[in-house]
């Protein structure tokens, strides 16, 4: 019974820790992307992001913030999924001894990849309008920063 209780507590704490955070892309005052990552914390004067390492960004450096990943990400993920699926299907359907169109598993995988890449990218492109990414104009202004800070805290409260 004690082992069951410990296991239950461990599994429950893992799911609580694994709550998804908000992914943002941060641009400077000139419009150049300076950082991207998951929001760890939003303080009164800075933003803490976690990508490969933890970054602290001062509000005065932030021009605007975009939520979610870029549209290119949808295209890349879609093309990878399409290429993989069609490559597997092409390799699995290979018949080297066929009379009409003989091809090996390797050739089928290559053909499947070439067909799957654009089809997957097209499918990923169809998902872009449903992304619902938001842009928050900060321009180094603490008043606008407070609005973003309240939005992030509300989203984190909804996830709990």
PDB file of N, CA and C in Angstrom, residues 93-105 107:
ATOM      1  N   UNK A  93       5.200  -0.578 -50.048  1.00  0.00           N
ATOM      2  CA  UNK A  93       4.455  -1.041 -51.222  1.00  0.00           C
ATOM      3  C   UNK A  93       5.367  -1.460 -52.382  1.00  0.00           C
ATOM      4  N   UNK A  94       6.669  -1.519 -52.131  1.00  0.00           N
ATOM      5  CA  UNK A  94       7.615  -1.873 -53.190  1.00  0.00           C
ATOM      6  C   UNK A  94       7.418  -3.322 -53.646  1.00  0.00           C
ATOM      7  N   UNK A  95       7.459  -3.501 -54.954  1.00  0.00           N
ATOM      8  CA  UNK A  95       7.404  -4.838 -55.556  1.00  0.00           C
ATOM      9  C   UNK A  95       8.461  -4.901 -56.658  1.00  0.00           C
ATOM     10  N   UNK A  96       9.663  -5.391 -56.311  1.00  0.00           N
ATOM     11  CA  UNK A  96      10.731  -5.417 -57.308  1.00  0.00           C
ATOM     12  C   UNK A  96      10.468  -6.386 -58.460  1.00  0.00           C
ATOM     13  N   UNK A  97       9.574  -7.351 -58.265  1.00  0.00           N
ATOM     14  CA  UNK A  97       9.292  -8.339 -59.311  1.00  0.00           C
ATOM     15  C   UNK A  97       8.034  -8.018 -60.106  1.00  0.00           C
ATOM     16  N   UNK A  98       7.463  -6.837 -59.930  1.00  0.00           N
ATOM     17  CA  UNK A  98       6.242  -6.478 -60.647  1.00  0.00           C
ATOM     18  C   UNK A  98       6.535  -6.329 -62.136  1.00  0.00           C
ATOM     19  N   UNK A  99       5.521  -6.643 -62.932  1.00  0.00           N
ATOM     20  CA  UNK A  99       5.687  -6.569 -64.383  1.00  0.00           C
ATOM     21  C   UNK A  99       5.548  -5.129 -64.868  1.00  0.00           C
ATOM     22  N   UNK A 100       4.560  -4.413 -64.345  1.00  0.00           N
ATOM     23  CA  UNK A 100       4.259  -3.076 -64.863  1.00  0.00           C
ATOM     24  C   UNK A 100       5.234  -2.005 -64.375  1.00  0.00           C
ATOM     25  N   UNK A 101       5.429  -1.880 -63.065  1.00  0.00           N
ATOM     26  CA  UNK A 101       6.277  -0.822 -62.514  1.00  0.00           C
ATOM     27  C   UNK A 101       7.115  -1.389 -61.365  1.00  0.00           C
ATOM     28  N   UNK A 102       8.206  -2.061 -61.664  1.00  0.00           N
ATOM     29  CA  UNK A 102       9.024  -2.624 -60.589  1.00  0.00           C
ATOM     30  C   UNK A 102       9.910  -1.541 -59.951  1.00  0.00           C
ATOM     31  N   UNK A 103       9.939  -1.535 -58.617  1.00  0.00           N
ATOM     32  CA  UNK A 103      10.845  -0.639 -57.904  1.00  0.00           C
ATOM     33  C   UNK A 103      11.180  -1.256 -56.556  1.00  0.00           C
ATOM     34  N   UNK A 104      12.365  -0.932 -56.059  1.00  0.00           N
ATOM     35  CA  UNK A 104      12.826  -1.478 -54.784  1.00  0.00           C
ATOM     36  C   UNK A 104      12.262  -0.653 -53.621  1.00  0.00           C
ATOM     37  N   UNK A 105      12.512  -1.134 -52.411  1.00  0.00           N
ATOM     38  CA  UNK A 105      12.038  -0.415 -51.223  1.00  0.00           C
ATOM     39  C   UNK A 105      12.739   0.935 -51.096  1.00  0.00           C
ATOM     40  N   UNK A 107      13.931   2.815 -53.569  1.00  0.00           N
ATOM     41  CA  UNK A 107      13.367   3.714 -54.574  1.00  0.00           C
ATOM     42  C   UNK A 107      11.971   4.180 -54.162  1.00  0.00           C
TER      43      UNK A 107
END
